[in-house]
PDB file of C-alpha atoms in Angstrom:
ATOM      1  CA  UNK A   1      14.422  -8.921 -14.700  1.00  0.00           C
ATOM      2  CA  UNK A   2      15.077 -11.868 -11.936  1.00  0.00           C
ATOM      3  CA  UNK A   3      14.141 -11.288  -8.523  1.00  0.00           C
ATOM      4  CA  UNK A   4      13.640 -12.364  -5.076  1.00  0.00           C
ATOM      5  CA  UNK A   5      11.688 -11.620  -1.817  1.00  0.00           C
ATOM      6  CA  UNK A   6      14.063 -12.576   0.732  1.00  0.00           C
ATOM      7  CA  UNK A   7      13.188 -12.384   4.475  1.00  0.00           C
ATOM      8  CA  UNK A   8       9.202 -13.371   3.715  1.00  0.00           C
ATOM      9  CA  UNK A   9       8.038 -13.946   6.922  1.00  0.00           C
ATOM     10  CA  UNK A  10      10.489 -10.808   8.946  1.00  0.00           C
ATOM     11  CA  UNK A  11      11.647  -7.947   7.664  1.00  0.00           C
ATOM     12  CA  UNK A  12      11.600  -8.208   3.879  1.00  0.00           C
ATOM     13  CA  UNK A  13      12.972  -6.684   1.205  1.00  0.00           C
ATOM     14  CA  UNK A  14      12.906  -7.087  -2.543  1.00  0.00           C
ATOM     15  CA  UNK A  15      16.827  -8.311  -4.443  1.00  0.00           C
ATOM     16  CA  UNK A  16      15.917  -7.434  -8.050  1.00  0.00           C
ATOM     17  CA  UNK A  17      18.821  -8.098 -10.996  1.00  0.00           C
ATOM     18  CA  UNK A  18      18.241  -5.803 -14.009  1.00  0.00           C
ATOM     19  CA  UNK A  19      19.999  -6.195 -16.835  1.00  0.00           C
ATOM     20  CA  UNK A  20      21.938  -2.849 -18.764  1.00  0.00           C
ATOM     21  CA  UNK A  21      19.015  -0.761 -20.191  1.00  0.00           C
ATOM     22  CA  UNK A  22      16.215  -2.284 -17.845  1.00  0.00           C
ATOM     23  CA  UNK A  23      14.715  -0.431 -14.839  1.00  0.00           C
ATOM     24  CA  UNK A  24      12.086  -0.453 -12.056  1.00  0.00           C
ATOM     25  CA  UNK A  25      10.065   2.012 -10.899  1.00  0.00           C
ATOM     26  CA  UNK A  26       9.796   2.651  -6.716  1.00  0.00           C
ATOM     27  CA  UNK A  27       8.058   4.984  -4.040  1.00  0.00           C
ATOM     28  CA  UNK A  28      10.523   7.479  -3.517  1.00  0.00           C
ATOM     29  CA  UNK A  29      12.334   6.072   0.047  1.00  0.00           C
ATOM     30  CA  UNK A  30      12.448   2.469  -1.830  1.00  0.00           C
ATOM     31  CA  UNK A  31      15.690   2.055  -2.808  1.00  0.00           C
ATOM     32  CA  UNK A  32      18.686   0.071   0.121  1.00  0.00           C
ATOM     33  CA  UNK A  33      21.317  -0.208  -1.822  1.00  0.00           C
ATOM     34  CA  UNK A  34      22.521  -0.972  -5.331  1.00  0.00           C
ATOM     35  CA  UNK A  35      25.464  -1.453  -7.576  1.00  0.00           C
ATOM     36  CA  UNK A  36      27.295   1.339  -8.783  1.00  0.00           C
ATOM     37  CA  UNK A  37      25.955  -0.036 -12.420  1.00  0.00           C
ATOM     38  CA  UNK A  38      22.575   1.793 -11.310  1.00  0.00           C
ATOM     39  CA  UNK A  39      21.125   5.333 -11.842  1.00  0.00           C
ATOM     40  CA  UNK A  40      19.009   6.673  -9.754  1.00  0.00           C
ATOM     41  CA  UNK A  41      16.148   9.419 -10.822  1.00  0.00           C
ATOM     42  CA  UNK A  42      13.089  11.151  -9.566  1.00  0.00           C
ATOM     43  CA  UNK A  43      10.371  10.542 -11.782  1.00  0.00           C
ATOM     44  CA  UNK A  44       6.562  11.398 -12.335  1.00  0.00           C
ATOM     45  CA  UNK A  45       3.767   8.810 -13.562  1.00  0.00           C
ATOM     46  CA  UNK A  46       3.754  10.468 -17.608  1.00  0.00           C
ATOM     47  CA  UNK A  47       5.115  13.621 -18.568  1.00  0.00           C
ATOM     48  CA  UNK A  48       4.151  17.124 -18.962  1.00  0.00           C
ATOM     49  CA  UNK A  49       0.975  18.477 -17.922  1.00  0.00           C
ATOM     50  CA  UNK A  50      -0.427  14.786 -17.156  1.00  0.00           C
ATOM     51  CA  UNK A  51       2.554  14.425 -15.170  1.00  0.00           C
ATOM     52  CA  UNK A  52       1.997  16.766 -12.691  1.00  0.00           C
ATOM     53  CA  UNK A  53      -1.675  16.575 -12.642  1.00  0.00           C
ATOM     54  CA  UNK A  54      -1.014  13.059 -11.421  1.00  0.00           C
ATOM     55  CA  UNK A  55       1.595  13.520  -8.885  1.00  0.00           C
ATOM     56  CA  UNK A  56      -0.586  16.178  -7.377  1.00  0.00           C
ATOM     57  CA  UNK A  57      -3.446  13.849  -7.466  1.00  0.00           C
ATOM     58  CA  UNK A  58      -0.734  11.310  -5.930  1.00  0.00           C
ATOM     59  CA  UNK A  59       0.577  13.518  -3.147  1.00  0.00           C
ATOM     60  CA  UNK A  60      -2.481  15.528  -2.110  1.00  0.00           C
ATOM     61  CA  UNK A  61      -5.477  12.881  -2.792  1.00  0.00           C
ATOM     62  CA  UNK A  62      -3.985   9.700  -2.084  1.00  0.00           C
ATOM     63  CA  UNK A  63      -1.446  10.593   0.150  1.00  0.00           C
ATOM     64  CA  UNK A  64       1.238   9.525  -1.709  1.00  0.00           C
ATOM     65  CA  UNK A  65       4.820  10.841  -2.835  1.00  0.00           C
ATOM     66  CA  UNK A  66       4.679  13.462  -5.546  1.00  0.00           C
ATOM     67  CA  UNK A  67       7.609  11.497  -7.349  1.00  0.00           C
ATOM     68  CA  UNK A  68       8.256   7.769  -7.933  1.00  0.00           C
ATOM     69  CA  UNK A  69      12.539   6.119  -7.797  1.00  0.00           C
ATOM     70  CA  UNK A  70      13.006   5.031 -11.420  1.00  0.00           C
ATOM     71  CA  UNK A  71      15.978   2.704 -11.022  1.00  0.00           C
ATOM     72  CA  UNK A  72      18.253   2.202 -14.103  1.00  0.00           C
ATOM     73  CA  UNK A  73      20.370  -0.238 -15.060  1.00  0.00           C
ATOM     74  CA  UNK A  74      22.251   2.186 -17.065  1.00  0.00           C
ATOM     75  CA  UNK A  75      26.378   1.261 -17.133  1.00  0.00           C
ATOM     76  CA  UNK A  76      25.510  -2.569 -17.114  1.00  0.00           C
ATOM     77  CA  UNK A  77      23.702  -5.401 -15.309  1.00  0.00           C
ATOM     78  CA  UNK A  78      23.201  -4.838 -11.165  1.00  0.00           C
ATOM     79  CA  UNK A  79      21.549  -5.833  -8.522  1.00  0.00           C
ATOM     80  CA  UNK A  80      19.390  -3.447  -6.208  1.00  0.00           C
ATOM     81  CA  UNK A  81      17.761  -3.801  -3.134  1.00  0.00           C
ATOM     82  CA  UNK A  82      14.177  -2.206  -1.940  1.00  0.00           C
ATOM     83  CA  UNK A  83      12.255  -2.143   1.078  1.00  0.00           C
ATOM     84  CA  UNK A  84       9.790  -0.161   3.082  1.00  0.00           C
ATOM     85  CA  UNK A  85       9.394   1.927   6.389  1.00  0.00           C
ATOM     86  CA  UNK A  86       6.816  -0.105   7.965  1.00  0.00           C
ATOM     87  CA  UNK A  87       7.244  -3.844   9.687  1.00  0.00           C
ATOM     88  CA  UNK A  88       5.144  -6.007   7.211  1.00  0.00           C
ATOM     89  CA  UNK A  89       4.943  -8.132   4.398  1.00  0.00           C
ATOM     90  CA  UNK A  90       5.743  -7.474   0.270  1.00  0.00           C
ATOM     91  CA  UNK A  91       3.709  -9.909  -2.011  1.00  0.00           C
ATOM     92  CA  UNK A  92       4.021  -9.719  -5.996  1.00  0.00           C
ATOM     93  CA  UNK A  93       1.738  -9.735  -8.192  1.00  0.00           C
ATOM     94  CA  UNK A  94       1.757 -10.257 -12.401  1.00  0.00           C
ATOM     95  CA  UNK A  95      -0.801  -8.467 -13.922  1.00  0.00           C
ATOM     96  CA  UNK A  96      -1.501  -9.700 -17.773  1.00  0.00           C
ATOM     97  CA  UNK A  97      -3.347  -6.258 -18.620  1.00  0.00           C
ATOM     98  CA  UNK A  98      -6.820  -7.787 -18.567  1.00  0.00           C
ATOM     99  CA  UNK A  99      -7.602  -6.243 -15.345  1.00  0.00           C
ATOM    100  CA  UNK A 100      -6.153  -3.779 -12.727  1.00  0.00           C
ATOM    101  CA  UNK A 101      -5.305  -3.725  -9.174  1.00  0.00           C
ATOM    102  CA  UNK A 102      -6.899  -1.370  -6.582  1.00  0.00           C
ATOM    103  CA  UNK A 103      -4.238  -0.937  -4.067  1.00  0.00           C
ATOM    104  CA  UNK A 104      -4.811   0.966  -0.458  1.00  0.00           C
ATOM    105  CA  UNK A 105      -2.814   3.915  -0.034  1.00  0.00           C
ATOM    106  CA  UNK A 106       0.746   3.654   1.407  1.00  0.00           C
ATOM    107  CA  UNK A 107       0.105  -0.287  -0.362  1.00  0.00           C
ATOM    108  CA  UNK A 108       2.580   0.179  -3.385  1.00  0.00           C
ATOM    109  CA  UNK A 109       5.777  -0.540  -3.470  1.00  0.00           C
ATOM    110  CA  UNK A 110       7.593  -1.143  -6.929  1.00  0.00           C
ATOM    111  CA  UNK A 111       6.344  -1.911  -9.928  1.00  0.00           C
ATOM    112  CA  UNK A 112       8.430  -3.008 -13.321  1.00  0.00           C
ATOM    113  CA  UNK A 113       7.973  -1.503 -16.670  1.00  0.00           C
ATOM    114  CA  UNK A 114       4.989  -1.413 -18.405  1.00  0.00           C
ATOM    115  CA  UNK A 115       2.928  -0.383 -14.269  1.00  0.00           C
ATOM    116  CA  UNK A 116       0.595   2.284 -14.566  1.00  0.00           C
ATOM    117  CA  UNK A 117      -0.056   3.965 -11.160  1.00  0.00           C
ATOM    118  CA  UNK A 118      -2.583   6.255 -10.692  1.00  0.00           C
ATOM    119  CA  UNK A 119      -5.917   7.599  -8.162  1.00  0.00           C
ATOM    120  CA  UNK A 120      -8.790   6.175  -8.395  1.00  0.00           C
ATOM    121  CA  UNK A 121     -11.823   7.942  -6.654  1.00  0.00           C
ATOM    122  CA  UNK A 122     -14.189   5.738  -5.161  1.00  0.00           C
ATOM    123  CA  UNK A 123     -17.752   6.965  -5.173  1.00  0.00           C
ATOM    124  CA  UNK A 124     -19.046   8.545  -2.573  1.00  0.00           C
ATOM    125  CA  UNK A 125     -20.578   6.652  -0.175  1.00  0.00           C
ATOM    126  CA  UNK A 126     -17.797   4.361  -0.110  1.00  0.00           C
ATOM    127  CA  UNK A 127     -15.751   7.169   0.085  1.00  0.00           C
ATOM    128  CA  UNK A 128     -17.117   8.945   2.775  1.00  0.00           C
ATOM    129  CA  UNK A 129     -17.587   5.595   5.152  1.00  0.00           C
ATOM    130  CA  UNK A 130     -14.361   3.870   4.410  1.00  0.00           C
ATOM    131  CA  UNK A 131     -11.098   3.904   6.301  1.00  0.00           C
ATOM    132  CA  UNK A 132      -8.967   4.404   2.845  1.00  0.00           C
ATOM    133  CA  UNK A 133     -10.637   7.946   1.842  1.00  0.00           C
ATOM    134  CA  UNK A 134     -12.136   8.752  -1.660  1.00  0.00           C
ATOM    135  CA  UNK A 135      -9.263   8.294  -3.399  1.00  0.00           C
ATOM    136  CA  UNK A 136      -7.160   4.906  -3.732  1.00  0.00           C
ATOM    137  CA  UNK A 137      -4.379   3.925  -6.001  1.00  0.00           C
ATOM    138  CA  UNK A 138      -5.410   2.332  -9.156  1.00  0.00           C
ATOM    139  CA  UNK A 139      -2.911  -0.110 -10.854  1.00  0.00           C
ATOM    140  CA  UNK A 140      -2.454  -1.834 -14.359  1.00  0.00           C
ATOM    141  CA  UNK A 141      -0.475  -2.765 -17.397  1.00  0.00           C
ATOM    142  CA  UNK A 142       1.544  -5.567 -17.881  1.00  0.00           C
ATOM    143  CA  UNK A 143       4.246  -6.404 -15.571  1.00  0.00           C
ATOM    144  CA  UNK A 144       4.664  -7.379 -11.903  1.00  0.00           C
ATOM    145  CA  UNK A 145       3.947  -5.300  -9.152  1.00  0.00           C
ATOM    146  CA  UNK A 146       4.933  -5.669  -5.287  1.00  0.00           C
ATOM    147  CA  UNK A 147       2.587  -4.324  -2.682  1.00  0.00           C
ATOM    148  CA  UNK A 148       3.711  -4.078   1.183  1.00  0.00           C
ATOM    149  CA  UNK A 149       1.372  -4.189   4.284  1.00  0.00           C
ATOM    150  CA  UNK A 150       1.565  -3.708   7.993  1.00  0.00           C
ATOM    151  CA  UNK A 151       2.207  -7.231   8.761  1.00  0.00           C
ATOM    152  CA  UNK A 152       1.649 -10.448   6.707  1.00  0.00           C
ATOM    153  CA  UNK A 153       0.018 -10.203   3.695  1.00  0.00           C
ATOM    154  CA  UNK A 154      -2.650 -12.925   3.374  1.00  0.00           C
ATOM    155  CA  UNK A 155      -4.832 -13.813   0.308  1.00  0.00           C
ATOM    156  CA  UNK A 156      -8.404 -14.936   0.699  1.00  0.00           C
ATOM    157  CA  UNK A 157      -9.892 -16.541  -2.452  1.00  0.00           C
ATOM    158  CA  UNK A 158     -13.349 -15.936  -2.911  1.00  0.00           C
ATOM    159  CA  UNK A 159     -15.131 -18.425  -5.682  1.00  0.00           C
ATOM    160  CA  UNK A 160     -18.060 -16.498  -7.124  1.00  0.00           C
ATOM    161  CA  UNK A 161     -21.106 -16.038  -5.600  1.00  0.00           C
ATOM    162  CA  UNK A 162     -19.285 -16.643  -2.348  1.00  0.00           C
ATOM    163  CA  UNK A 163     -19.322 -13.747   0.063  1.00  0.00           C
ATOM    164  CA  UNK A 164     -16.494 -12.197   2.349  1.00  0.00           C
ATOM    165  CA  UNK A 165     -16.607  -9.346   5.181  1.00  0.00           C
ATOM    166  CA  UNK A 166     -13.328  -7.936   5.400  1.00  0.00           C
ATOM    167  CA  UNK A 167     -12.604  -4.934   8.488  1.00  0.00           C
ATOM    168  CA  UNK A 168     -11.387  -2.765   6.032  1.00  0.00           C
ATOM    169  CA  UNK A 169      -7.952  -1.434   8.083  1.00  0.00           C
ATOM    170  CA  UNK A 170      -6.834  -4.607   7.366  1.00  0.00           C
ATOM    171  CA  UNK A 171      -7.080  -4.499   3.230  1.00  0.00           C
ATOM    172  CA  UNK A 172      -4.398  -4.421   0.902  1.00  0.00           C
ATOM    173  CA  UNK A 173      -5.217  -4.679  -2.678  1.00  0.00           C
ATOM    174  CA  UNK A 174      -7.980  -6.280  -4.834  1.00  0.00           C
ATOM    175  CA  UNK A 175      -8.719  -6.609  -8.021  1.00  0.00           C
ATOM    176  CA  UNK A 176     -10.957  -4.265 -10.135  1.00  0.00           C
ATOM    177  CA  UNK A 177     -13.271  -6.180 -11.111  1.00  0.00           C
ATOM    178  CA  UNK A 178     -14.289  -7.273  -7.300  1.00  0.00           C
ATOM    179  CA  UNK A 179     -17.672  -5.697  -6.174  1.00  0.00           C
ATOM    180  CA  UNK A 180     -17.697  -4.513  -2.587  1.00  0.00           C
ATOM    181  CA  UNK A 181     -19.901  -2.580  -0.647  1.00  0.00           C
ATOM    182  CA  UNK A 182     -18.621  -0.380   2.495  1.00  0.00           C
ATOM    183  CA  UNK A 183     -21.174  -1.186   5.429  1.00  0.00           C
ATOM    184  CA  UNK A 184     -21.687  -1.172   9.232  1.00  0.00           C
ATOM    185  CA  UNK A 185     -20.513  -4.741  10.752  1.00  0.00           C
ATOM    186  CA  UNK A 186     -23.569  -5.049  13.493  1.00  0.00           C
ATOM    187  CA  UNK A 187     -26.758  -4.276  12.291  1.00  0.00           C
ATOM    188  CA  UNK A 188     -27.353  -1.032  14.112  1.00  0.00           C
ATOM    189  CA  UNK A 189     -24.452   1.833  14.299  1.00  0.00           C
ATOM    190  CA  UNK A 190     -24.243   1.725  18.334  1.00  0.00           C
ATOM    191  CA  UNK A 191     -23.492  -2.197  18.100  1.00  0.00           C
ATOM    192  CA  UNK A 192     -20.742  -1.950  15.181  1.00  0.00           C
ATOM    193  CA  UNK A 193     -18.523   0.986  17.155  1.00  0.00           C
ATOM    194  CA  UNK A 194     -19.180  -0.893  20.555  1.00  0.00           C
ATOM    195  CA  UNK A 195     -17.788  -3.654  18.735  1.00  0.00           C
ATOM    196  CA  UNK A 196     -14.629  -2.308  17.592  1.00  0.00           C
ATOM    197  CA  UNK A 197     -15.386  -3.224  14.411  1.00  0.00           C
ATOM    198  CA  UNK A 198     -16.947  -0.286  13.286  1.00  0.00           C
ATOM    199  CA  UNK A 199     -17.030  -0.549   9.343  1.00  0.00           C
ATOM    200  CA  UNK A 200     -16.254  -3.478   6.788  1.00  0.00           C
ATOM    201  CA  UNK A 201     -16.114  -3.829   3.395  1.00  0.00           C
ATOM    202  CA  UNK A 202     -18.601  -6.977   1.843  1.00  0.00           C
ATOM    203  CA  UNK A 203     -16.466  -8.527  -1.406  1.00  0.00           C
ATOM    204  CA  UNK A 204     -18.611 -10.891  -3.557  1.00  0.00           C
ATOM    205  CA  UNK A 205     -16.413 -13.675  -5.721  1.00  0.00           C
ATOM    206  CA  UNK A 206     -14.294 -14.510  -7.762  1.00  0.00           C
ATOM    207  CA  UNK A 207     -11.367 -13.159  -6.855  1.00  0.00           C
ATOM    208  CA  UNK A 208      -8.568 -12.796  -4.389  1.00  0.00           C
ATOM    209  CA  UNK A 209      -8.141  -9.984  -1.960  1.00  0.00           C
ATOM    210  CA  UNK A 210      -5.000  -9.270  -0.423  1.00  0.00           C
ATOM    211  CA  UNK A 211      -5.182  -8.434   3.562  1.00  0.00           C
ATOM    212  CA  UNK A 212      -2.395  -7.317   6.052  1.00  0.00           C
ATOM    213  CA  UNK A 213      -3.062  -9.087   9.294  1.00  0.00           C
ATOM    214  CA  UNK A 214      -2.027  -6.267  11.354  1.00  0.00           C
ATOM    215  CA  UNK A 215      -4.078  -2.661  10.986  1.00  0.00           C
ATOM    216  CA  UNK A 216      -1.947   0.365  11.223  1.00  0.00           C
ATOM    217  CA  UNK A 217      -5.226   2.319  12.749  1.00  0.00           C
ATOM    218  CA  UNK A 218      -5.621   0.270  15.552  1.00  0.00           C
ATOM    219  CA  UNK A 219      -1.713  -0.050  16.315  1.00  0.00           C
ATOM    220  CA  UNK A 220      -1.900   3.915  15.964  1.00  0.00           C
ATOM    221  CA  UNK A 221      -4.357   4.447  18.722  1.00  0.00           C
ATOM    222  CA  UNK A 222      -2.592   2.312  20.927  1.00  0.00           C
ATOM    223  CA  UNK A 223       0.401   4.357  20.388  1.00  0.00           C
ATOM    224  CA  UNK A 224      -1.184   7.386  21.549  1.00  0.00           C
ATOM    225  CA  UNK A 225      -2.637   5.385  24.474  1.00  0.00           C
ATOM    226  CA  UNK A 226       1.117   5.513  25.844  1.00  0.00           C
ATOM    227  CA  UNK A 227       1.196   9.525  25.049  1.00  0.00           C
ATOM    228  CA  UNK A 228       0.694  11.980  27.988  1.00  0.00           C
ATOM    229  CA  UNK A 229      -2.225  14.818  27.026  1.00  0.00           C
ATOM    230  CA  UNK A 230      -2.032  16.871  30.085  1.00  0.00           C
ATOM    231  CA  UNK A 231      -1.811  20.661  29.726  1.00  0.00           C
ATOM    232  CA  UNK A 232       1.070  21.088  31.953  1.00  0.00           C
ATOM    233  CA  UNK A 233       3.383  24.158  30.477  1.00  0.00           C
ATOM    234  CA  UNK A 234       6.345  21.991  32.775  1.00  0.00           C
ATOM    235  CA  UNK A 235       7.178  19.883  29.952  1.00  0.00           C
ATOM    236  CA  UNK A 236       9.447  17.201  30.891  1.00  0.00           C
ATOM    237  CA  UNK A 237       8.772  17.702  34.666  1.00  0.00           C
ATOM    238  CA  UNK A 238       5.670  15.106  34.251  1.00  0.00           C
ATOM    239  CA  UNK A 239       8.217  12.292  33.386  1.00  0.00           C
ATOM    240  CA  UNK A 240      11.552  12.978  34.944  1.00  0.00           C
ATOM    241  CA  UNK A 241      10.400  15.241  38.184  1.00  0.00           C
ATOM    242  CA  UNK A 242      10.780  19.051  39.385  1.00  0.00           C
ATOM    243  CA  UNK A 243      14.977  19.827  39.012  1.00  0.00           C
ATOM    244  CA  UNK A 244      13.352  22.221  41.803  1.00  0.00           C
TER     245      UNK A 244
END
């Protein structure tokens, strides 16, 4: 399979050419267009039992979609074209099968075959203090796999024994391997929320982590900033006056 990222630094989106028999597996809302050469199915990660065990582990623990687009060249060779709801970057990345790819939820996009997607739960503590939940997506094989962010996605090498504190609304994906600990960013709990920091995750080398440079938390709450709370039954009289 050839492909292209093509509006990096906008809006982009992903032109992939598969030849007959190949395919490439999506989130469900993926897919733009494609040539008529293409089937389109709703697919789980596996099949049976396994199947649905992870889809329901997808949908309910990472927040996920229950089923994945499998795209299929089917009738011949074809182009198709995928992209995601939110303004931000898509990065890809090969993975040999030596090591996986931890991937924030809402992070993956498309993956070709031979990606393995499933949840991951982290362990507790990291679970309980970190903005991504217990459970993140989990990520390996061989093949290449495109992950999308609020904003640009941004790599930060970190050689070993080299140290990193990342805010962790603004992670991507990492690699496996990585160790990390979830902790406050001041030293005392009043200073880190008076900070707006809050919590941050502490990556030792090697490796590279992936960051969006935009955090979909913080453009949330200023989103509701602009939303009226007032218990007025009136309705749309607080914006566009008494017809009265």
């Amino acid at each position: 399979m050839k492909y292209q990222i093509l509006y990096p630094e906008a809006f982009p989106i992903i032109e992939c050419e598969l030849n007959r028999g190949e395919r490439i597996k999506a989130e469900s809302d993926a897919m733009i267009a494609m040539d008529e050469t293409i089937d389109v199915e709703g697919k789980m990660q596996g099949e049976g039992v396994g199947g649905v065990l992870k889809g329901l582990a997808r949908k309910f623990l990472a927040d996920e979609s229950f089923f994945f687009q499998e795209l299929i060249a089917s009738r011949g060779a074809g182009k198709v074209l995928l992209g995601h709801a939110i303004p931000g970057g898509i990065t890809d990345v090969e993975l040999d099968g030596s090591y996986g790819l931890m991937v924030q939820k809402n992070g993956f996009l498309a993956g070709t075959e031979g990606i393995n997607v499933d949840t991951k739960m982290q362990n507790l503590s990291k679970g309980f203090l970190s903005g991504e939940g217990f459970f993140i997506l989990h990520i390996n094989g061989k093949g290449t796999v495109f992950v999308s962010s609020y904003g640009v996605i941004h790599p930060i090498n970190i050689e070993a024994g080299r140290e990193v504190v990342i805010d962790n609304g603004h992670l991507v994906a990492w690699p496996d391997y990585m160790e990390y600990n979830v902790e406050k960013a001041s030293k005392g709990w009043i200073s880190s929320f008076t900070s707006g920091e809050g919590l941050v995750c502490r990556f030792r080398g090697p490796g590279v982590v992936l960051i969006q440079t935009r955090n979909p938390g913080s453009f949330g709450s200023w989103i509701r900033s602009f939303i009226p709370t007032g218990s007025s039954s009136s309705g749309s009289s607080s914006f566009f006056g008494d017809d009265n």
